[in-house]
mmCIF file of C-alpha atoms in Angstrom:
data_model
loop_
_atom_site.group_PDB
_atom_site.id
_atom_site.type_symbol
_atom_site.label_atom_id
_atom_site.label_comp_id
_atom_site.label_asym_id
_atom_site.label_seq_id
_atom_site.Cartn_x
_atom_site.Cartn_y
_atom_site.Cartn_z
ATOM 1 C CA MET A 1 107.407 78.973 112.676
ATOM 2 C CA ASN A 2 106.461 81.879 113.347
ATOM 3 C CA LEU A 3 103.620 81.911 116.718
ATOM 4 C CA HIS A 4 102.210 85.901 116.451
ATOM 5 C CA LEU A 5 102.767 85.824 112.442
ATOM 6 C CA LYS A 6 99.177 86.470 112.500
ATOM 7 C CA TRP A 7 98.297 88.759 115.665
ATOM 8 C CA HIS A 8 101.102 91.551 114.616
ATOM 9 C CA TRP A 9 98.959 91.737 111.401
ATOM 10 C CA LEU A 10 96.157 92.431 112.581
ATOM 11 C CA LEU A 11 98.061 94.255 115.691
ATOM 12 C CA ALA A 12 99.422 96.642 112.210
ATOM 13 C CA SER A 13 96.754 96.862 110.194
ATOM 14 C CA TRP A 14 94.013 98.731 113.643
ATOM 15 C CA MET A 15 97.267 100.631 114.529
ATOM 16 C CA ALA A 16 97.194 102.145 110.646
ATOM 17 C CA ALA A 17 94.126 102.953 111.303
ATOM 18 C CA ALA A 18 94.451 104.826 114.608
ATOM 19 C CA ASN A 19 96.929 106.714 113.298
ATOM 20 C CA LEU A 20 95.261 107.785 110.084
ATOM 21 C CA ILE A 21 92.282 109.365 111.683
ATOM 22 C CA ALA A 22 94.644 111.336 114.207
ATOM 23 C CA ILE A 23 96.381 112.174 110.955
ATOM 24 C CA ILE A 24 94.392 113.429 108.516
ATOM 25 C CA SER A 25 91.722 115.106 111.264
ATOM 26 C CA PRO A 26 91.713 117.705 113.338
ATOM 27 C CA ALA A 27 92.259 117.290 117.227
ATOM 28 C CA LEU A 28 89.378 116.854 118.898
ATOM 29 C CA THR A 29 89.620 118.688 121.982
ATOM 30 C CA GLN A 30 86.568 121.148 120.643
ATOM 31 C CA THR A 31 83.291 120.289 122.712
ATOM 32 C CA LEU A 32 81.001 119.003 120.437
ATOM 33 C CA PRO A 33 77.293 119.488 120.793
ATOM 34 C CA TYR A 34 75.472 117.768 121.964
ATOM 35 C CA PHE A 35 73.484 115.550 119.505
ATOM 36 C CA SER A 36 70.396 112.541 119.422
ATOM 37 C CA GLY A 37 70.930 110.217 116.442
ATOM 38 C CA SER A 38 73.528 110.356 113.511
ATOM 39 C CA SER A 39 69.961 110.953 110.933
ATOM 40 C CA GLN A 40 70.529 114.444 112.433
ATOM 41 C CA LYS A 41 71.545 116.106 109.397
ATOM 42 C CA CYS A 42 75.359 118.258 109.917
ATOM 43 C CA GLN A 43 77.222 121.047 107.706
ATOM 44 C CA LEU A 44 81.045 120.603 107.238
ATOM 45 C CA GLY A 45 82.730 122.727 107.928
ATOM 46 C CA ASN A 46 80.314 124.159 110.605
ATOM 47 C CA PRO A 47 81.724 124.169 114.058
ATOM 48 C CA GLN A 48 78.840 123.126 115.613
ATOM 49 C CA ASN A 49 77.513 120.701 114.146
ATOM 50 C CA ASP A 50 80.464 119.532 111.199
ATOM 51 C CA CYS A 51 79.618 116.455 109.551
ATOM 52 C CA ASN A 52 83.486 114.464 109.732
ATOM 53 C CA GLN A 53 83.787 115.919 113.242
ATOM 54 C CA LEU A 54 80.338 114.124 114.045
ATOM 55 C CA GLY A 55 81.956 111.370 112.841
ATOM 56 C CA ILE A 56 85.054 110.708 114.295
ATOM 57 C CA TYR A 57 83.302 111.662 117.737
ATOM 58 C CA SER A 58 80.713 108.174 116.789
ATOM 59 C CA PHE A 59 83.689 106.877 115.633
ATOM 60 C CA ASN A 60 85.936 106.952 118.621
ATOM 61 C CA LEU A 61 82.628 106.017 120.836
ATOM 62 C CA ARG A 62 82.847 103.248 119.064
ATOM 63 C CA GLU A 63 79.682 103.754 117.051
ATOM 64 C CA TYR A 64 81.012 102.820 113.194
ATOM 65 C CA ARG A 65 77.741 102.436 111.618
ATOM 66 C CA LYS A 66 76.513 106.264 113.580
ATOM 67 C CA ALA A 67 80.569 107.651 112.086
ATOM 68 C CA ILE A 68 79.578 106.370 108.364
ATOM 69 C CA GLU A 69 76.866 107.997 108.580
ATOM 70 C CA PHE A 70 77.853 110.917 109.212
ATOM 71 C CA PHE A 71 81.422 110.801 106.903
ATOM 72 C CA THR A 72 79.465 109.540 104.074
ATOM 73 C CA GLN A 73 77.046 113.259 104.951
ATOM 74 C CA ALA A 74 80.505 115.055 104.668
ATOM 75 C CA ILE A 75 81.224 113.417 101.517
ATOM 76 C CA GLN A 76 78.314 114.389 99.697
ATOM 77 C CA GLN A 77 78.655 117.745 100.428
ATOM 78 C CA ALA A 78 82.767 117.554 99.731
ATOM 79 C CA PRO A 79 83.226 115.021 97.335
ATOM 80 C CA ASN A 80 86.507 115.701 96.465
ATOM 81 C CA ARG A 81 88.088 115.495 100.119
ATOM 82 C CA ALA A 82 90.092 112.571 100.211
ATOM 83 C CA ASP A 83 90.627 112.842 103.911
ATOM 84 C CA ILE A 84 86.737 112.058 104.304
ATOM 85 C CA TYR A 85 86.969 109.075 102.468
ATOM 86 C CA VAL A 86 89.583 107.389 104.379
ATOM 87 C CA ASN A 87 87.684 108.342 107.311
ATOM 88 C CA ARG A 88 84.957 106.920 106.453
ATOM 89 C CA GLY A 89 87.421 103.420 105.158
ATOM 90 C CA ILE A 90 88.280 103.151 108.856
ATOM 91 C CA ALA A 91 84.791 103.412 109.952
ATOM 92 C CA ARG A 92 84.308 100.725 107.400
ATOM 93 C CA ARG A 93 86.716 98.710 108.362
ATOM 94 C CA GLN A 94 86.315 99.062 111.829
ATOM 95 C CA PHE A 95 82.207 98.423 111.195
ATOM 96 C CA GLY A 96 83.525 95.049 109.616
ATOM 97 C CA ASP A 97 82.910 95.954 105.464
ATOM 98 C CA ILE A 98 86.281 95.739 104.380
ATOM 99 C CA GLU A 99 85.092 95.996 100.015
ATOM 100 C CA GLY A 100 83.432 98.914 101.724
ATOM 101 C CA ALA A 101 86.637 100.750 103.288
ATOM 102 C CA LEU A 102 88.943 98.939 100.258
ATOM 103 C CA ALA A 103 86.622 101.345 97.259
ATOM 104 C CA ASP A 104 87.465 103.994 100.219
ATOM 105 C CA TYR A 105 90.472 104.021 100.420
ATOM 106 C CA THR A 106 90.747 103.032 96.623
ATOM 107 C CA GLN A 107 89.043 107.121 95.694
ATOM 108 C CA ALA A 108 90.911 108.840 98.112
ATOM 109 C CA LEU A 109 93.552 107.711 96.551
ATOM 110 C CA ALA A 110 92.430 108.876 93.150
ATOM 111 C CA LEU A 111 91.823 111.914 94.552
ATOM 112 C CA LYS A 112 95.331 112.187 96.268
ATOM 113 C CA PRO A 113 97.199 109.095 94.672
ATOM 114 C CA ASP A 114 100.967 111.069 96.510
ATOM 115 C CA PHE A 115 99.241 109.455 99.686
ATOM 116 C CA ALA A 116 101.524 107.066 101.596
ATOM 117 C CA GLY A 117 99.347 106.044 104.676
ATOM 118 C CA ILE A 118 96.157 105.003 102.262
ATOM 119 C CA TYR A 119 98.170 102.664 100.359
ATOM 120 C CA TYR A 120 100.244 100.885 103.762
ATOM 121 C CA SER A 121 96.138 100.942 105.258
ATOM 122 C CA ARG A 122 94.793 99.742 101.864
ATOM 123 C CA GLY A 123 97.738 96.867 102.028
ATOM 124 C CA ASN A 124 96.982 95.577 105.401
ATOM 125 C CA LEU A 125 92.992 95.426 104.213
ATOM 126 C CA PHE A 126 94.691 93.565 101.110
ATOM 127 C CA ALA A 127 96.089 90.713 102.739
ATOM 128 C CA GLN A 128 93.742 90.499 106.209
ATOM 129 C CA GLN A 129 92.232 89.216 102.256
ATOM 130 C CA GLY A 130 94.225 86.637 101.386
ATOM 131 C CA ASN A 131 95.365 89.137 98.365
ATOM 132 C CA LEU A 132 98.695 89.143 99.552
ATOM 133 C CA PHE A 133 100.321 90.880 95.761
ATOM 134 C CA LYS A 134 97.926 92.822 96.005
ATOM 135 C CA ALA A 135 98.874 94.064 99.824
ATOM 136 C CA VAL A 136 102.433 93.595 98.907
ATOM 137 C CA GLU A 137 102.127 96.666 95.713
ATOM 138 C CA ASP A 138 101.240 99.271 97.366
ATOM 139 C CA TYR A 139 103.102 98.163 100.297
ATOM 140 C CA SER A 140 105.620 99.160 97.546
ATOM 141 C CA LYS A 141 104.250 102.151 96.823
ATOM 142 C CA ALA A 142 104.162 103.199 100.118
ATOM 143 C CA ILE A 143 107.343 103.322 101.011
ATOM 144 C CA GLN A 144 108.578 104.844 97.231
ATOM 145 C CA LEU A 145 106.808 107.742 98.620
ATOM 146 C CA GLU A 146 108.149 106.955 101.517
ATOM 147 C CA PRO A 147 111.395 105.879 101.788
ATOM 148 C CA ASN A 148 111.918 105.833 105.428
ATOM 149 C CA TYR A 149 108.254 104.120 106.362
ATOM 150 C CA SER A 150 109.227 101.800 108.447
ATOM 151 C CA GLU A 151 105.445 100.792 109.513
ATOM 152 C CA ALA A 152 105.538 99.441 104.988
ATOM 153 C CA TYR A 153 108.523 97.657 105.126
ATOM 154 C CA TYR A 154 107.781 95.350 108.398
ATOM 155 C CA ALA A 155 103.982 94.527 107.022
ATOM 156 C CA ARG A 156 105.775 93.780 103.366
ATOM 157 C CA GLY A 157 108.099 91.453 105.158
ATOM 158 C CA LEU A 158 104.818 89.922 106.789
ATOM 159 C CA ALA A 159 103.103 89.801 102.892
ATOM 160 C CA LEU A 160 106.403 87.917 101.262
ATOM 161 C CA ARG A 161 107.020 85.758 104.210
ATOM 162 C CA ARG A 162 103.458 84.058 103.496
ATOM 163 C CA LEU A 163 104.606 84.085 99.444
ATOM 164 C CA GLY A 164 107.328 82.251 100.751
ATOM 165 C CA ASP A 165 109.970 84.507 99.063
ATOM 166 C CA SER A 166 111.861 84.635 102.743
ATOM 167 C CA ALA A 167 114.449 86.922 101.312
ATOM 168 C CA GLY A 168 113.050 89.278 100.369
ATOM 169 C CA ALA A 169 110.387 89.282 104.108
ATOM 170 C CA ILE A 170 114.778 89.277 104.980
ATOM 171 C CA ALA A 171 115.870 92.714 103.322
ATOM 172 C CA ASP A 172 112.495 94.276 104.629
ATOM 173 C CA TYR A 173 112.717 93.446 108.169
ATOM 174 C CA THR A 174 115.986 94.147 107.831
ATOM 175 C CA LYS A 175 115.440 98.307 106.910
ATOM 176 C CA VAL A 176 113.019 97.603 109.987
ATOM 177 C CA ILE A 177 115.384 97.435 111.701
ATOM 178 C CA GLU A 178 118.070 99.562 110.589
ATOM 179 C CA LEU A 179 115.395 102.667 110.869
ATOM 180 C CA GLN A 180 114.346 100.867 114.154
ATOM 181 C CA PRO A 181 116.992 99.029 116.149
ATOM 182 C CA ASP A 182 114.737 98.852 118.942
ATOM 183 C CA ASN A 183 112.337 96.878 117.234
ATOM 184 C CA HIS A 184 112.249 93.732 119.357
ATOM 185 C CA GLN A 185 109.388 91.950 116.186
ATOM 186 C CA ALA A 186 111.230 92.096 113.217
ATOM 187 C CA TYR A 187 114.300 91.128 114.372
ATOM 188 C CA HIS A 188 111.688 87.604 115.662
ATOM 189 C CA ASN A 189 110.615 87.800 112.336
ATOM 190 C CA ARG A 190 113.863 88.284 110.445
ATOM 191 C CA ALA A 191 114.772 85.494 112.911
ATOM 192 C CA VAL A 192 112.585 83.569 111.369
ATOM 193 C CA ALA A 193 112.570 83.608 108.443
ATOM 194 C CA LYS A 194 116.289 82.262 108.583
ATOM 195 C CA ALA A 195 115.392 79.742 109.742
ATOM 196 C CA VAL A 196 113.507 78.930 107.565
ATOM 197 C CA LEU A 197 116.475 78.740 104.920
ATOM 198 C CA GLY A 198 118.368 76.805 106.922
ATOM 199 C CA ASN A 199 120.569 79.440 108.792
ATOM 200 C CA HIS A 200 119.858 78.717 112.013
ATOM 201 C CA PHE A 201 122.773 79.814 113.494
ATOM 202 C CA GLY A 202 121.830 83.513 112.108
ATOM 203 C CA ALA A 203 118.451 83.101 112.686
ATOM 204 C CA ILE A 204 119.761 82.133 117.117
ATOM 205 C CA GLU A 205 121.182 85.321 116.713
ATOM 206 C CA ASP A 206 118.340 87.083 115.935
ATOM 207 C CA TYR A 207 116.044 85.588 118.130
ATOM 208 C CA THR A 208 118.752 86.741 121.256
ATOM 209 C CA LYS A 209 118.379 90.326 120.446
ATOM 210 C CA ALA A 210 114.549 89.885 120.606
ATOM 211 C CA ILE A 211 115.118 88.486 123.888
ATOM 212 C CA ASN A 212 117.339 91.539 125.390
ATOM 213 C CA LEU A 213 114.507 93.961 123.875
ATOM 214 C CA ASN A 214 111.201 91.437 124.895
ATOM 215 C CA PRO A 215 112.145 88.599 126.499
ATOM 216 C CA ASN A 216 108.839 87.248 125.073
ATOM 217 C CA ALA A 217 108.284 83.446 126.166
ATOM 218 C CA ASN A 218 106.746 82.212 122.177
ATOM 219 C CA TYR A 219 111.117 84.203 120.999
ATOM 220 C CA TYR A 220 112.825 81.741 124.359
ATOM 221 C CA VAL A 221 110.126 78.971 122.183
ATOM 222 C CA ASN A 222 111.547 80.029 118.623
ATOM 223 C CA ARG A 223 115.218 79.654 119.724
ATOM 224 C CA GLY A 224 115.265 76.452 121.253
ATOM 225 C CA ARG A 225 113.676 75.070 118.063
ATOM 226 C CA SER A 226 116.827 76.311 116.179
ATOM 227 C CA HIS A 227 118.766 75.331 118.727
ATOM 228 C CA TYR A 228 117.593 71.604 119.093
ATOM 229 C CA ILE A 229 117.057 71.335 115.130
ATOM 230 C CA LEU A 230 121.352 72.270 115.420
ATOM 231 C CA GLY A 231 121.652 69.046 117.183
ATOM 232 C CA ASN A 232 121.592 71.169 121.232
ATOM 233 C CA LYS A 233 119.523 69.747 122.917
ATOM 234 C CA GLN A 234 120.869 71.114 126.147
ATOM 235 C CA ALA A 235 120.160 74.766 125.488
ATOM 236 C CA ALA A 236 116.272 73.795 123.215
ATOM 237 C CA LEU A 237 115.779 72.682 126.603
ATOM 238 C CA ALA A 238 116.980 75.587 128.504
ATOM 239 C CA ASP A 239 115.156 77.627 125.891
ATOM 240 C CA TYR A 240 111.788 75.564 126.400
ATOM 241 C CA GLU A 241 111.851 75.663 129.764
ATOM 242 C CA GLN A 242 112.176 80.084 130.075
ATOM 243 C CA ALA A 243 109.367 79.771 128.093
ATOM 244 C CA ILE A 244 107.206 77.713 129.929
ATOM 245 C CA LYS A 245 108.747 80.278 133.040
ATOM 246 C CA LYS A 246 107.267 83.247 131.027
ATOM 247 C CA GLU A 247 104.027 81.114 130.666
ATOM 248 C CA PRO A 248 103.660 78.272 132.185
ATOM 249 C CA THR A 249 100.780 77.295 129.703
ATOM 250 C CA ASN A 250 102.454 77.922 126.580
ATOM 251 C CA SER A 251 102.139 74.304 124.949
ATOM 252 C CA PHE A 252 104.618 74.649 122.246
ATOM 253 C CA ALA A 253 106.735 75.306 124.098
ATOM 254 C CA LEU A 254 105.212 71.885 126.492
ATOM 255 C CA PHE A 255 105.300 69.454 123.496
ATOM 256 C CA TYR A 256 108.905 71.015 122.628
ATOM 257 C CA LYS A 257 110.279 70.250 126.376
ATOM 258 C CA GLY A 258 108.885 66.776 125.673
ATOM 259 C CA ASN A 259 109.658 66.043 122.339
ATOM 260 C CA THR A 260 114.280 67.004 123.901
ATOM 261 C CA LEU A 261 113.738 64.561 126.998
ATOM 262 C CA MET A 262 112.235 61.716 124.350
ATOM 263 C CA ASP A 263 115.776 62.608 122.242
ATOM 264 C CA LEU A 264 117.242 62.434 125.975
ATOM 265 C CA LYS A 265 116.392 59.051 127.146
ATOM 266 C CA GLN A 266 114.535 61.293 129.832
ATOM 267 C CA TYR A 267 110.796 59.326 129.353
ATOM 268 C CA GLN A 268 109.485 60.158 132.272
ATOM 269 C CA ALA A 269 109.385 64.076 132.483
ATOM 270 C CA ALA A 270 108.833 63.938 128.772
ATOM 271 C CA GLY A 271 105.456 62.751 129.707
ATOM 272 C CA ASP A 272 104.876 64.678 132.450
ATOM 273 C CA ALA A 273 105.237 67.682 130.209
ATOM 274 C CA TYR A 274 103.385 66.241 126.964
ATOM 275 C CA GLU A 275 100.090 65.682 129.807
ATOM 276 C CA LEU A 276 100.626 69.512 130.580
ATOM 277 C CA ALA A 277 101.045 70.225 126.391
ATOM 278 C CA ILE A 278 97.489 68.601 126.264
ATOM 279 C CA ARG A 279 95.612 69.932 128.745
ATOM 280 C CA ALA A 280 96.849 73.465 127.952
ATOM 281 C CA SER A 281 96.295 72.699 124.380
ATOM 282 C CA GLY A 282 92.079 71.811 126.077
ATOM 283 C CA LEU A 283 92.074 75.268 127.920
ATOM 284 C CA THR A 284 89.730 77.889 126.546
ATOM 285 C CA THR A 285 91.680 80.939 127.191
ATOM 286 C CA LYS A 286 93.287 83.474 124.676
ATOM 287 C CA SER A 287 96.236 81.509 125.180
ATOM 288 C CA ILE A 288 98.277 81.956 121.566
ATOM 289 C CA ALA A 289 100.023 79.395 121.885
ATOM 290 C CA GLN A 290 97.455 76.271 121.614
ATOM 291 C CA LEU A 291 98.802 72.900 119.531
ATOM 292 C CA GLU A 292 96.509 73.054 116.755
ATOM 293 C CA PRO A 293 95.381 68.981 116.537
ATOM 294 C CA ALA A 294 98.452 67.412 113.690
ATOM 295 C CA ASN A 295 100.018 68.571 117.031
ATOM 296 C CA LEU A 296 97.654 67.601 119.207
ATOM 297 C CA ALA A 297 97.655 63.775 117.754
ATOM 298 C CA LYS A 298 101.489 64.254 117.943
ATOM 299 C CA ALA A 299 101.390 65.084 121.356
ATOM 300 C CA TYR A 300 99.134 61.905 122.409
ATOM 301 C CA GLN A 301 101.367 59.846 119.857
ATOM 302 C CA ASN A 302 104.327 60.800 122.337
ATOM 303 C CA LEU A 303 102.435 60.541 125.373
ATOM 304 C CA GLY A 304 101.723 56.831 124.365
ATOM 305 C CA MET A 305 105.685 56.690 123.749
ATOM 306 C CA ALA A 306 107.039 57.923 127.096
ATOM 307 C CA ARG A 307 104.707 55.642 128.933
ATOM 308 C CA LYS A 308 105.116 52.550 127.495
ATOM 309 C CA GLN A 309 109.069 53.125 127.697
ATOM 310 C CA ILE A 310 108.361 53.503 131.308
ATOM 311 C CA GLY A 311 106.090 50.132 131.760
ATOM 312 C CA PHE A 312 102.608 51.957 132.211
ATOM 313 C CA ARG A 313 101.201 49.803 129.300
ATOM 314 C CA GLN A 314 97.391 50.707 130.046
ATOM 315 C CA GLY A 315 98.588 54.695 129.747
ATOM 316 C CA ALA A 316 99.779 53.500 126.344
ATOM 317 C CA LEU A 317 97.603 52.640 125.276
ATOM 318 C CA GLU A 318 94.785 55.351 125.682
ATOM 319 C CA ALA A 319 97.018 57.661 124.560
ATOM 320 C CA TRP A 320 97.799 55.848 121.213
ATOM 321 C CA GLN A 321 93.359 55.367 121.327
ATOM 322 C CA LYS A 322 93.012 59.572 121.356
ATOM 323 C CA ALA A 323 96.499 59.580 118.803
ATOM 324 C CA ALA A 324 94.074 57.050 116.588
ATOM 325 C CA ASN A 325 91.048 59.269 116.660
ATOM 326 C CA LEU A 326 92.773 62.556 116.258
ATOM 327 C CA TYR A 327 94.825 61.580 113.133
ATOM 328 C CA GLN A 328 91.447 59.771 111.977
ATOM 329 C CA GLN A 329 89.759 63.003 111.703
ATOM 330 C CA LEU A 330 92.302 64.698 110.382
ATOM 331 C CA GLY A 331 91.890 62.297 107.201
ATOM 332 C CA ASN A 332 95.576 61.268 107.770
ATOM 333 C CA ILE A 333 95.983 57.823 107.334
ATOM 334 C CA GLU A 334 99.815 57.036 107.446
ATOM 335 C CA LYS A 335 99.904 58.032 110.442
ATOM 336 C CA TYR A 336 96.689 56.733 111.762
ATOM 337 C CA GLN A 337 98.059 53.118 110.388
ATOM 338 C CA GLU A 338 100.896 54.148 113.069
ATOM 339 C CA VAL A 339 99.718 54.247 115.791
ATOM 340 C CA MET A 340 97.005 51.594 115.350
ATOM 341 C CA GLU A 341 100.432 49.109 114.543
ATOM 342 C CA ALA A 342 101.951 50.754 117.959
ATOM 343 C CA ILE A 343 98.443 49.826 119.835
ATOM 344 C CA LYS A 344 99.876 45.751 118.765
ATOM 345 C CA THR A 345 102.809 46.133 120.168
ATOM 346 C CA LEU A 346 100.820 45.687 123.665
ATOM 347 C CA GLN A 347 99.059 43.116 123.477
ATOM 348 C CA PRO A 348 100.355 40.235 125.351
#
């Protein structure tokens, strides 16, 4: 599992926007005149009130609606300027108008079809919408225009992985690593793809390279999972401990630690880990490592098993009742019935 894929996707899209603004627009080192509002008329090419520069200025102030209005005035005065369509598309995206941004990027490409960066940015928008086939098509066009476009390879790898093409994703991440040998995210995501294909030895090798470059807690968690699947439970436990040391509220690390300790018949320690995982999942933080409902239900179920093993029958009953409620809410009748049968074993 890759705990970071979604975050990486959004970051890549934002970085593409920020970089394009910088590439296609004049440096904002000149002093811009005071302007009272976006209703003010501007004149493209006039250093005193250039529409495009005012749009960029507003964008940098996060005044996206105002930026869009300035860029629109600029387009009205120069309808064949691809760069201004790009700028308005970026502003529209930040404003939340994805369809408007797509329309602007498409128009920019009609005017300048060799603009690799716009194919990349439009691909990010398609990916954000879940239109992964179109995203892959745009990333491929960007790569065709710029064969060493590492960001496009990386983004296409993410899209291919989501489409179930792990082999294609591995090929793209390998190209990213060739172009950027210190890209820890590419090593990590290539490891995830290898693990999906059952190549856990190769995955561990890549996870280790990612960890050496950036000892991220979730990298340790995922390497621990591969160790566990290969039967090396002590190595898995060591990785989960490293993850918890770096991020004490990492619910996944705590959950998988509990699972490993259960296998090792260390029931008290396993119960403690599950309790911490459950508690961490209830924190109102921006943690990216909180258990989803299915794993939370499983944590309660396993906690009940651990408590029963140490003779804490009332605690087992409470945990199993919570697990049963969660499974029922999820519509998982099979797991609900399994827990209810476990509860019967506690009856005298």
